[in-house]
Every structure is written in C-alpha cells, then in structure tokens.
Coordinates of C-alpha atoms in Angstrom, one line a residue:
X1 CA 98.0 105.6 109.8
X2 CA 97.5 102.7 107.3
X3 CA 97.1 99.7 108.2
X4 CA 97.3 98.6 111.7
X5 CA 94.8 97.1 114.2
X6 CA 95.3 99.1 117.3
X7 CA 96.0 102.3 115.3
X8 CA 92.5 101.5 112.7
X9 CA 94.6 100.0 110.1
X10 CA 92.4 97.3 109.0
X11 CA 90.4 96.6 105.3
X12 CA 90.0 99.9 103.1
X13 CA 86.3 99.8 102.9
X14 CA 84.2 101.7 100.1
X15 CA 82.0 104.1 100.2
X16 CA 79.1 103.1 102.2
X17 CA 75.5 104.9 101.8
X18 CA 74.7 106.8 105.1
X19 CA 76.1 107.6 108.1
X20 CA 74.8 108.1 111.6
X21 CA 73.7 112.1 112.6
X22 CA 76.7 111.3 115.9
X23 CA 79.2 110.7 113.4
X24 CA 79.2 113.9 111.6
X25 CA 79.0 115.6 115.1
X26 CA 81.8 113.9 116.4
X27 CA 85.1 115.8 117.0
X28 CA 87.0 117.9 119.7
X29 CA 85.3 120.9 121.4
X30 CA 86.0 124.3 119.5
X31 CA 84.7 127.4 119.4
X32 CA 82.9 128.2 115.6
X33 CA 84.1 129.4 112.8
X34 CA 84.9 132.7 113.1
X35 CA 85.8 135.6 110.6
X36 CA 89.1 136.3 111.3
X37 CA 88.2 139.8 112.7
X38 CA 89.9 140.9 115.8
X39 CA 88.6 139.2 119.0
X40 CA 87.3 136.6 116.7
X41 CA 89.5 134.4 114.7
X42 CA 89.1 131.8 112.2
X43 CA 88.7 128.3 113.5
X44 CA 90.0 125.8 111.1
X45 CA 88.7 121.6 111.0
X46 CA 91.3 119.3 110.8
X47 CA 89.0 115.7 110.4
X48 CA 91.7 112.6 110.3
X49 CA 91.5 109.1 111.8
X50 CA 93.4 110.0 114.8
X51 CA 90.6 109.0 117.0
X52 CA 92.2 107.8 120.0
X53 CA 95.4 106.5 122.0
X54 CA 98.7 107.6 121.0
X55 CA 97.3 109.0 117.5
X56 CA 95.2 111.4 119.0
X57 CA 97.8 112.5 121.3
X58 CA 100.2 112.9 118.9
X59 CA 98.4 114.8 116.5
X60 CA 96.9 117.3 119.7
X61 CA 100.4 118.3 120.7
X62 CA 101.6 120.5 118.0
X63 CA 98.1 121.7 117.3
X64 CA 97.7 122.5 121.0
X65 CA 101.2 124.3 120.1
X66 CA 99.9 126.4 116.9
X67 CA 96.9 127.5 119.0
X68 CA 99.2 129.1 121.9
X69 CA 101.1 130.7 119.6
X70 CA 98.4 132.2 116.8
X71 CA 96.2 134.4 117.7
X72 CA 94.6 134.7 114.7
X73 CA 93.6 131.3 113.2
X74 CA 93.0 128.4 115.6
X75 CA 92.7 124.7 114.4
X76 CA 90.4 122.3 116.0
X77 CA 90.3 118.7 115.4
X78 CA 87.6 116.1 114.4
X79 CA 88.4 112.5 114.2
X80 CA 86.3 109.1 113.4
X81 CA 88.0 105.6 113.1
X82 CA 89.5 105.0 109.9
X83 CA 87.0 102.4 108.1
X84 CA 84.3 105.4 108.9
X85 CA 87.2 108.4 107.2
X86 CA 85.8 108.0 103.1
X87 CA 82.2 107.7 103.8
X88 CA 82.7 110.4 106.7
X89 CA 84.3 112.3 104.2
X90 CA 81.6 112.2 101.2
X91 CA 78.7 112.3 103.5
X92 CA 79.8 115.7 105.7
X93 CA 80.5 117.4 101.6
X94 CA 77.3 116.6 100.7
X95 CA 75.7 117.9 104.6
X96 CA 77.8 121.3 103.6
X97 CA 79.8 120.1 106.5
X98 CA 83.2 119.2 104.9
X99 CA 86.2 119.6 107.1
X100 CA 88.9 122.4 106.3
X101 CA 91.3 120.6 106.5
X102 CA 91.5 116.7 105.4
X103 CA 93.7 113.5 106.2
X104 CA 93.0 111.3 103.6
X105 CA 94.7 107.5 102.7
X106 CA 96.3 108.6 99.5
X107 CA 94.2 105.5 97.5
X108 CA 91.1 107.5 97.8
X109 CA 92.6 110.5 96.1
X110 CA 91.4 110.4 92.8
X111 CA 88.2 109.8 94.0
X112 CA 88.3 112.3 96.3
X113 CA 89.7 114.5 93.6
X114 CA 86.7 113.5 90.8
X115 CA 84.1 114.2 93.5
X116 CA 85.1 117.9 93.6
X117 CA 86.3 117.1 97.8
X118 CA 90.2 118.2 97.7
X119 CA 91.6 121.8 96.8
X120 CA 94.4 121.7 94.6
X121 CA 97.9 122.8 96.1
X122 CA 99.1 126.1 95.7
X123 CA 102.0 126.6 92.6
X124 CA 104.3 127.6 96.3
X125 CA 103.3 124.8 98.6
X126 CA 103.5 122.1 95.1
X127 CA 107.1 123.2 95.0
X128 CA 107.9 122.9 98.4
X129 CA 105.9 119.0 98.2
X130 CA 107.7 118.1 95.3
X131 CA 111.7 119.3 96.9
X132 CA 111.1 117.7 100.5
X133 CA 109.8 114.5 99.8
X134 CA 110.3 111.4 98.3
X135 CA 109.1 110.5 94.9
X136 CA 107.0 107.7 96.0
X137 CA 105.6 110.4 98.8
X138 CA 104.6 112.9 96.2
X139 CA 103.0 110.5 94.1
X140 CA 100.8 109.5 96.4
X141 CA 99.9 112.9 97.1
X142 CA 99.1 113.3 93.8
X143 CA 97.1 113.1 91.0
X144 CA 97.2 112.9 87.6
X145 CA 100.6 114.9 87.9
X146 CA 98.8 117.4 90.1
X147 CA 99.9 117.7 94.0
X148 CA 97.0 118.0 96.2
X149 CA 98.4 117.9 99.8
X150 CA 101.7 117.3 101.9
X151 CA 102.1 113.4 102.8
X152 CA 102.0 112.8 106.6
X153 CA 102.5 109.3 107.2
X154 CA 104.2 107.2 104.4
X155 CA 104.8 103.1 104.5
X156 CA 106.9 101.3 102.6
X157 CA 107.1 97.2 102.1
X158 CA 109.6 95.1 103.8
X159 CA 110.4 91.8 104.5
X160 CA 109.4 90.4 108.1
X161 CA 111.6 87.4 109.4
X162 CA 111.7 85.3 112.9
X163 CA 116.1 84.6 112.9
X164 CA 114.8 82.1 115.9
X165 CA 112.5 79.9 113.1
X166 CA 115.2 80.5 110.4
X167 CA 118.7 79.2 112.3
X168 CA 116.3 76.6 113.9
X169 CA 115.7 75.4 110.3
X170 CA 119.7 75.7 109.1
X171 CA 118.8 78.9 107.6
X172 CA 121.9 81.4 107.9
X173 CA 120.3 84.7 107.3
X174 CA 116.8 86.3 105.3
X175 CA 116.6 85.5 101.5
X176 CA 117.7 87.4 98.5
X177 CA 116.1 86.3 96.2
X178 CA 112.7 84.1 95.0
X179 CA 114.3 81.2 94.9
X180 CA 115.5 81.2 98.7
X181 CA 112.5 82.4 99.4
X182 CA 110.9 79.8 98.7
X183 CA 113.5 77.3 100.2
X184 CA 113.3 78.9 103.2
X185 CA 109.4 78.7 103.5
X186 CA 109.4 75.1 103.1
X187 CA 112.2 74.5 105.7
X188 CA 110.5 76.4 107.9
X189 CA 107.1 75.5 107.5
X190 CA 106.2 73.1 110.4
X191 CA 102.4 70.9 110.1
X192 CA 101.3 68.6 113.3
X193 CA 100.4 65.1 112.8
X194 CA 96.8 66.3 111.8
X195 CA 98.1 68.3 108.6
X196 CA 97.6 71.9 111.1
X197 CA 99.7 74.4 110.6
X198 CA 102.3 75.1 113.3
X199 CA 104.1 77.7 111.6
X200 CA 104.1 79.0 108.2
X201 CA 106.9 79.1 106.3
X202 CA 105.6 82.5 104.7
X203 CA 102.7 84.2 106.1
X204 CA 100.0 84.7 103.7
X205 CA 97.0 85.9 105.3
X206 CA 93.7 87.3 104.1
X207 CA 93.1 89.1 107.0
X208 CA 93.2 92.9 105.5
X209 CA 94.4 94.2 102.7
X210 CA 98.0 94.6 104.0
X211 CA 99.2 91.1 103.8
X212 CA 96.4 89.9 100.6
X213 CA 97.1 93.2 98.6
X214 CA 100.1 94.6 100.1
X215 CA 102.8 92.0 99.7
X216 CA 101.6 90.8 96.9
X217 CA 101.9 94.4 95.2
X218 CA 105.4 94.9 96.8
X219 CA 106.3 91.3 95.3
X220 CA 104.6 92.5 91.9
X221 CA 106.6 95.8 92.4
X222 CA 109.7 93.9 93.0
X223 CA 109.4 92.0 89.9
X224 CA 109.5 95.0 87.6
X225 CA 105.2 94.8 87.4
X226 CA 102.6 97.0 87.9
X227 CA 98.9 96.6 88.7
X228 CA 97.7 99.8 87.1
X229 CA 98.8 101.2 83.6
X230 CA 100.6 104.6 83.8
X231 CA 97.6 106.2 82.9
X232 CA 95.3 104.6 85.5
X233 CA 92.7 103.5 83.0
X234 CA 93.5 99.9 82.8
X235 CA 94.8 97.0 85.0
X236 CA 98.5 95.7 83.2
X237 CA 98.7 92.8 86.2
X238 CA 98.0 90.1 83.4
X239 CA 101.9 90.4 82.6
X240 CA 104.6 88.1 83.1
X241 CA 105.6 89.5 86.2
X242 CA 102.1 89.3 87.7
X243 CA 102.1 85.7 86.9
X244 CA 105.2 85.1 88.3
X245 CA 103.8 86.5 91.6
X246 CA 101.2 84.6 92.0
X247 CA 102.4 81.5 90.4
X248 CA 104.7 81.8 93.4
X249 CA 102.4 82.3 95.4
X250 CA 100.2 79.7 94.6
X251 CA 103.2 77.1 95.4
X252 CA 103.4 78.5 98.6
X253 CA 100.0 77.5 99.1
X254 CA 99.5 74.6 97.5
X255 CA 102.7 73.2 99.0
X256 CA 101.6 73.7 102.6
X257 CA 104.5 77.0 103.7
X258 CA 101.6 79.5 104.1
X259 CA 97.8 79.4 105.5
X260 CA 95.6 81.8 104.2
X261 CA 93.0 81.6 106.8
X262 CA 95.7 82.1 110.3
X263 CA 95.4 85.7 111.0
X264 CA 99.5 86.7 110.8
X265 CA 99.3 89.6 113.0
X266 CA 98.8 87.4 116.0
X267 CA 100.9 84.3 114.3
X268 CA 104.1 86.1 113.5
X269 CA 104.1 88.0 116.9
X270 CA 103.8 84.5 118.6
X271 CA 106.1 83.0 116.6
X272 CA 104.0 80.6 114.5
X273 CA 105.2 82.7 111.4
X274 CA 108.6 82.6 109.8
X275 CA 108.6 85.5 106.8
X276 CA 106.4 88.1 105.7
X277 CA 106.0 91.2 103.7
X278 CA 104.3 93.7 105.6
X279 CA 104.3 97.7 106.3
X280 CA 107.1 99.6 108.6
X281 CA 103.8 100.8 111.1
X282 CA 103.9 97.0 112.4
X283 CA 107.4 97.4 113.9
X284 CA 106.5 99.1 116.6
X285 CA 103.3 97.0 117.1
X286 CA 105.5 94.1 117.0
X287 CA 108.2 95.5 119.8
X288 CA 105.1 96.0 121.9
X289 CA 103.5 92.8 121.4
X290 CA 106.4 90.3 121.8
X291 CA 108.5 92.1 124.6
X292 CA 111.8 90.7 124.8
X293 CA 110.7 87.8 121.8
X294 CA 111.1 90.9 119.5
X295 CA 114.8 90.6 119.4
X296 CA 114.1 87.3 117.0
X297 CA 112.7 89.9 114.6
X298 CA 114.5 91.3 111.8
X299 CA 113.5 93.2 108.3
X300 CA 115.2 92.6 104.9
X301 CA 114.5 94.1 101.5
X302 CA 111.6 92.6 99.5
X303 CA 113.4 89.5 97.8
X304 CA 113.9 89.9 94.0
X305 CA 113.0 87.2 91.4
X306 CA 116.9 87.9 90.4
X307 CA 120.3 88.5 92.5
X308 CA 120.9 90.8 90.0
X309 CA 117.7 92.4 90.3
X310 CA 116.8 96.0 91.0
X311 CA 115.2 97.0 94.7
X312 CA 111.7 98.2 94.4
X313 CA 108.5 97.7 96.6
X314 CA 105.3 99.2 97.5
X315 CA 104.7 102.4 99.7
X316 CA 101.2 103.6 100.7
X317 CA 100.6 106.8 102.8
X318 CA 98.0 109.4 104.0
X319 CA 98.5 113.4 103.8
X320 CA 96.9 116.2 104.7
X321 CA 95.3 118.1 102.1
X322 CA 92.4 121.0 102.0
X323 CA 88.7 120.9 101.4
X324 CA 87.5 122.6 98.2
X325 CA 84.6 123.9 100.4
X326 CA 87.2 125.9 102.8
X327 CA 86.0 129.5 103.7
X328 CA 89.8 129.7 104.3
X329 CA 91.9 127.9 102.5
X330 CA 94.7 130.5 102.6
X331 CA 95.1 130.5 106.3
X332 CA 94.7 126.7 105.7
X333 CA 97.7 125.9 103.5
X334 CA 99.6 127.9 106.3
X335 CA 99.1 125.6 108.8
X336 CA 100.0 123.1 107.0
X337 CA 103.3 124.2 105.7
X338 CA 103.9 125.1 109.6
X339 CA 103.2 121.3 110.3
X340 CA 105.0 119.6 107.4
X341 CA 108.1 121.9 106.7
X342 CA 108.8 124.2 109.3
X343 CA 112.0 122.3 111.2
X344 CA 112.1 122.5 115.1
X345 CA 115.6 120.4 116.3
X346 CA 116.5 119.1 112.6
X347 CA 113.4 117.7 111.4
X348 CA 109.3 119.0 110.9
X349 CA 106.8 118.6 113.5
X350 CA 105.2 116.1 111.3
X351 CA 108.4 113.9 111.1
X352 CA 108.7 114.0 115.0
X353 CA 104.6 113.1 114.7
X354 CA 104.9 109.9 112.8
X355 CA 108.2 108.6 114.7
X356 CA 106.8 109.2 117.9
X357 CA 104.1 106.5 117.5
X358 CA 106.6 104.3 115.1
X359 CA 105.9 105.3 111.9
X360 CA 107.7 107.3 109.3
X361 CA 107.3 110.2 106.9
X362 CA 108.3 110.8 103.1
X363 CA 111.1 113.0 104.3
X364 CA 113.8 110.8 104.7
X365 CA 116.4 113.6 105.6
X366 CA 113.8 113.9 109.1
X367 CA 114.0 110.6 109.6
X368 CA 117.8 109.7 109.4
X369 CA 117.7 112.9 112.3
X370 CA 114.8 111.1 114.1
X371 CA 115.9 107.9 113.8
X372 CA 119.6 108.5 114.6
X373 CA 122.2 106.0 115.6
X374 CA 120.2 104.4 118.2
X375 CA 117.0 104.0 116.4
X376 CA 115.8 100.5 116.1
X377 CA 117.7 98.6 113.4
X378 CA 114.6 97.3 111.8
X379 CA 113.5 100.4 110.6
X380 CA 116.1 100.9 108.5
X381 CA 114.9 98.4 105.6
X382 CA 111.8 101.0 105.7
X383 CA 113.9 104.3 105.6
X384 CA 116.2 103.1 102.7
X385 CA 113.0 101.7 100.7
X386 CA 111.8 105.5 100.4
X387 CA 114.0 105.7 97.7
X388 CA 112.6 103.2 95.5
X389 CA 109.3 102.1 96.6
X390 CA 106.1 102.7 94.1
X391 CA 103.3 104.3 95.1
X392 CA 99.7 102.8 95.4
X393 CA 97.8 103.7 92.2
X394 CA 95.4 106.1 93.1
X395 CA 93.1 107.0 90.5
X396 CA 89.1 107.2 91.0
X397 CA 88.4 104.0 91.1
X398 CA 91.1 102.8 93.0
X399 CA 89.5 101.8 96.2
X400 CA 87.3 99.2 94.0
X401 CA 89.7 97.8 92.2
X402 CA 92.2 97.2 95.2
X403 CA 88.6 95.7 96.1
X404 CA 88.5 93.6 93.3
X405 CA 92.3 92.5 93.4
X406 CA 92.0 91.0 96.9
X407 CA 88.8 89.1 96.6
X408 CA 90.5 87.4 93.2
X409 CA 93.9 86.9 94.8
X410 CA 91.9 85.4 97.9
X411 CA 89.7 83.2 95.9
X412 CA 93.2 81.9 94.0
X413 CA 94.4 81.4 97.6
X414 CA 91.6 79.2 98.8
X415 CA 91.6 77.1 95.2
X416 CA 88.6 78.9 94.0
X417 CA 90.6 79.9 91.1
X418 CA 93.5 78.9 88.8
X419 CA 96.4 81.3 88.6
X420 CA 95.0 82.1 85.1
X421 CA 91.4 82.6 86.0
X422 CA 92.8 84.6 88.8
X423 CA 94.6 86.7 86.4
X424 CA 92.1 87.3 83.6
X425 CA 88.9 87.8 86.2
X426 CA 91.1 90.6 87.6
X427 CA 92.1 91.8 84.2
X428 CA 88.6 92.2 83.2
X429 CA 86.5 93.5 86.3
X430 CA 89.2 96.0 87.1
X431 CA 89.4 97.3 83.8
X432 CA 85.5 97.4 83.7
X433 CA 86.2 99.5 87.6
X434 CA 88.8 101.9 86.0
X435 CA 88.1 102.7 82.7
X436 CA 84.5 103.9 83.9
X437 CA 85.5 105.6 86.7
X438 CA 87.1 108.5 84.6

C-alpha cells in the first residue's frame, strides 16, 4: 500500500545498485513453472510488497481461492518490503528472474515502462480499466495515454483534524478555505515556556514523502497547480499557484503552527497535532493507534485558496500489471481480470482486499458497497475525492524528481532556502531530471 509505517509505506527510495542473492530468492513456496500440459500446469509469480501481517494475509486469501478452483494455472506469490519493490524489480529483470506478474507504486511506471519491465494491457482488459475505474485510478495506471495494469490500491488526500484541539481553541468545525486554515493553525498551535512545541497547529513533517510531498501536492493540486507539465518533460511548480503553496507554507513555519522535525504520525495520534493532509490508508492506522481518542478524529476536504473554489487533491496508487518477460502473459491477464473485475457479493475481490485492511480501491461503485452505511465516517472525504483527485505524475523520471521536490521543499522548511530559491532550484534540477529521462 503506499505509504504507511506498519504496512511499508515510508520514503519512495530510488533505484539502488545491488541486491542481496536472499532477496531475489525470497517468496512463498511453489511448485516451478510448468507448461501448462495436463498434470503440469503453469505456475504464475505474483512479486508485491505484501510481505507480512494483514497485507500478506489479505493478498493469500483469494489467491489461495483461484488455486482451489483452477486447475490449470496456479499463482504463487513473492513479496519483499516495499523500499526493496523498485530495485527488486530492476535487479530480478536483469537476473532473467522477473516476476509474472507485478505490483508496482504507480510513480515508478514510466520508468518501469522505459526500461522495457511492464507488458502493455491488452485492447480488452484497457477497456475494461478505463469503464471501472476512476479517472485519477487509470491515470496512474497509465502511461503516456497507454494503460499498463488494473489499479489495486488507490489513495487520495484529505484533510486530518483533532475536533478535541479545535473546540478547545473556539474553533467550531474544520476549515474551508486557506484563510481558516491558517487561523486555525495559529489558535491551535500551543509552544511551552522554552519555545517547544506542544502541538502544532498544522502538521508539517519531513518524515516521508507523505506529509513533505504529499500535502503539499494535494495543496498544489487544490490550488488549480501542477508539478509536472502535461507532457511530463518539464516541472510547471514555478507558477502562481506553487508559490502560493509554499508561501503558505512557509508562514506556517516561520510563524511557529508547524514543526518540521516532530514526526506527525506519532504527534497527531497522541494528540500534539491539530490538522493535516495526509492519505485515506492512515485511517485505519489511526483507529488502531488511539483506541477510543480516535473519536476526536475527523477528515475534511483539502481547504481551497477560495470558497468558491473547485475540489481537487492528490491520489497515488499501486496496480498490478504484467512482466514483459512473462512465458504467459495470456493466462496472466486472466488472473487478473478474475481479481480486479469479477464481482463476488457487489464488489471485486480486489475491492473487498483493500477495505479489509482499510484502504480503498479506484472503483468507487465497490466501495460505496463495501463501505455501506455503517462504514467509518471518515472515509468518506477519501471515497468522494475519487472523483476529482489528480494523479501522481509518473513519467521516467518521476521517482527523482519527487526526490528532488522534497529535499527543496525540506530545505525551505528548515530556512535553508527562500520561497523563491525553493522554487527556482526545483524548477531547474527537475527539469534537468525529466527532460533527460525521455
């Protein structure tokens, strides 16, 4: 899933050089690949982060399920932890030992893609994609207008809030727009007589990429910006919305309602946070965390510069897609559509997946079925945001230049940099990053 401590959501790291000879034989006992001949059948590899816990149990069940009930093509699965999936990925390609089938984090697509790793989708399994998910969902599972897999797990941007800090501070509900955002950050924010931080107004962090990158994309994405040009071959943050962002930002700082360096995860769930923009996965983190505290949770929309203002945020997903290096990527592909659009009690086996361990899927007809009356309210923020959110940009050299954006947001954070250093250094070394990277 993306990102999440517990469940390996933590920094999206690049490419590294090497791996260990254990990684690339780690995995689930199987029986090899077979030819497909009677008495023999064909053993598909399924490699995803799913390593352990509740992610590898989830993912087992309806495998477990396809096995018992095909006798012809069996799936066996092969995890690692997810800051070891890209480099696993590149390194078990060039060992000829590339995975049939592949859950990638939909950033490293067009590298993926440009390194000759993922099989286009089929003209009948693109059509299905494209009429059962949402847009953002598709895009991200996409590239360059070319479907490549069915999303699994997709995560929109919301915004966190304690109601506890916010009535304590004469605050009557979560704010609308930028303006009471802000206001509410200051009356919230609480220092000791030292100048520590008690609680932040609004929890910037750079911890991981979720809450330095992240919210500052779904703020960016709420203000009508982007970071990357349509055609992914230039950097357009160096715009007036992408100064307003971090202008804002940079007040939040410099004003003393956020604290870069406290680790939000474990401040908001403690209470020593009172707003932040994070990804739906951290609800059910959250619920499990704070016990009965969670009930001072609740999720708005990403606040817009304007009232008047159109919705939008940032969504980021993974999907399963399959390897160019398949023996059989027919029998492949059928798996997959068995997993992602077959419906068993209203919704895909996926669906029932993700929302099993808290997450949710691009198919927001499952999840209104999932989810039901009685789901938890604070989901709903996430499920509505399918409709507009944005998808991460995921050309070939999007992995550096999310890379690139965080260590210049980070370095504004910490007074390294002015907002318009910030925005021209990331202008030009992300411009340098994309344009070569075609």
């Amino acid at each position: 899933m993306t990102p999440t401590p517990p469940a390996g959501r933590l920094s999206r790291r690049h490419l590294a050089l090497a791996l260990p000879s254990t990684l690339l034989a780690s995995g689930c006992g199987a029986p090899s690949r077979g030819t497909g001949r009677p008495g023999d059948p064909v053993v598909l590899t399924l490699l995803s982060h799913y390593a352990s816990g509740e992610l590898k149990k989830a993912l087992q069940s309806p495998v477990d399920e396809w096995n018992a009930t095909h006798d012809r093509v069996k799936v066996a699965t092969k995890a690692v932890e997810f800051t070891d999936l890209l480099t696993t990925f590149m390194v078990r390609q060039a060992a000829g030992q590339g995975a049939d089938i592949l859950q990638p984090y939909c950033l490293w697509n067009g590298q993926l893609v440009q390194a000759g790793v993922l099989r286009p989708a089929p003209a009948g399994h693109a059509a299905e994609i494209r009429r059962g998910y949402g847009a953002a969902a598709v895009g991200s599972s996409s590239v360059a207008g070319r479907v490549y897999g069915y999303p699994t797990e997709t995560q929109t941007y919301a915004l966190y809030y304690n109601k506890r800090l916010l009535r304590e501070a004469g605050v009557d509900g979560p704010p609308r727009t930028w303006r009471e955002l802000e206001e509410t950050a200051y009356r919230t924010a609480r220092r000791d007589g030292y100048g520590n931080t008690l609680v932040q107004g609004f929890g910037l962090s750079t911890y991981d990429d979720s809450t330095t990158v992240g919210q500052t994309l779904a703020l960016l994405n709420a203000a009508g910006g982007r970071f990357v040009a349509a055609d992914g071959r230039s950097t357009v943050i160096d715009s007036p919305a992408g100064r307003a962002v971090l202008d804002l930002e940079h007040r939040l700082v410099a004003r003393g309602a956020s604290a870069p360096g406290v680790n939000v995860y474990k401040a908001f769930a403690s209470g020593q946070v009172a707003m932040v923009i994070s990804a739906g996965w951290w609800t059910a983190n959250l619920k499990s965390l704070m016990g009965e505290a969670y009930r001072d949770v609740g999720v708005a929309p990403v606040p817009l510069p304007e009232a008047d203002g159109r919705h939008a945020t940032l969504s980021t997903g993974f999907m399963l897609g399959v390897n160019t290096a398949s023996e059989h990527p027919r029998e492949a592909w059928e798996f997959l559509r068995w997993l992602n659009t077959e419906k068993v009690r209203g919704a895909t086996r996926m669906s029932a997946l993700q929302v099993s361990v808290g997450s949710l899927t691009g198919r927001a007809d499952d999840m209104r079925t999932l989810l039901g009356a009685a789901g938890d309210p604070n989901l709903r923020p996430f499920l509505d945001a399918l409709a507009y959110a944005v998808p991460e940009p995921n050309g070939p050299g999007a992995q550096q230049a999310k890379s690139l954006l965080r260590k210049n947001i980070e370095a504004l954070w910490t007074g390294q940099q002015s907002v318009d250093e910030a925005l021209h250094t990331t202008r030009r070394q992300v411009d340098q990053e994309v344009s070569r990277s075609w």
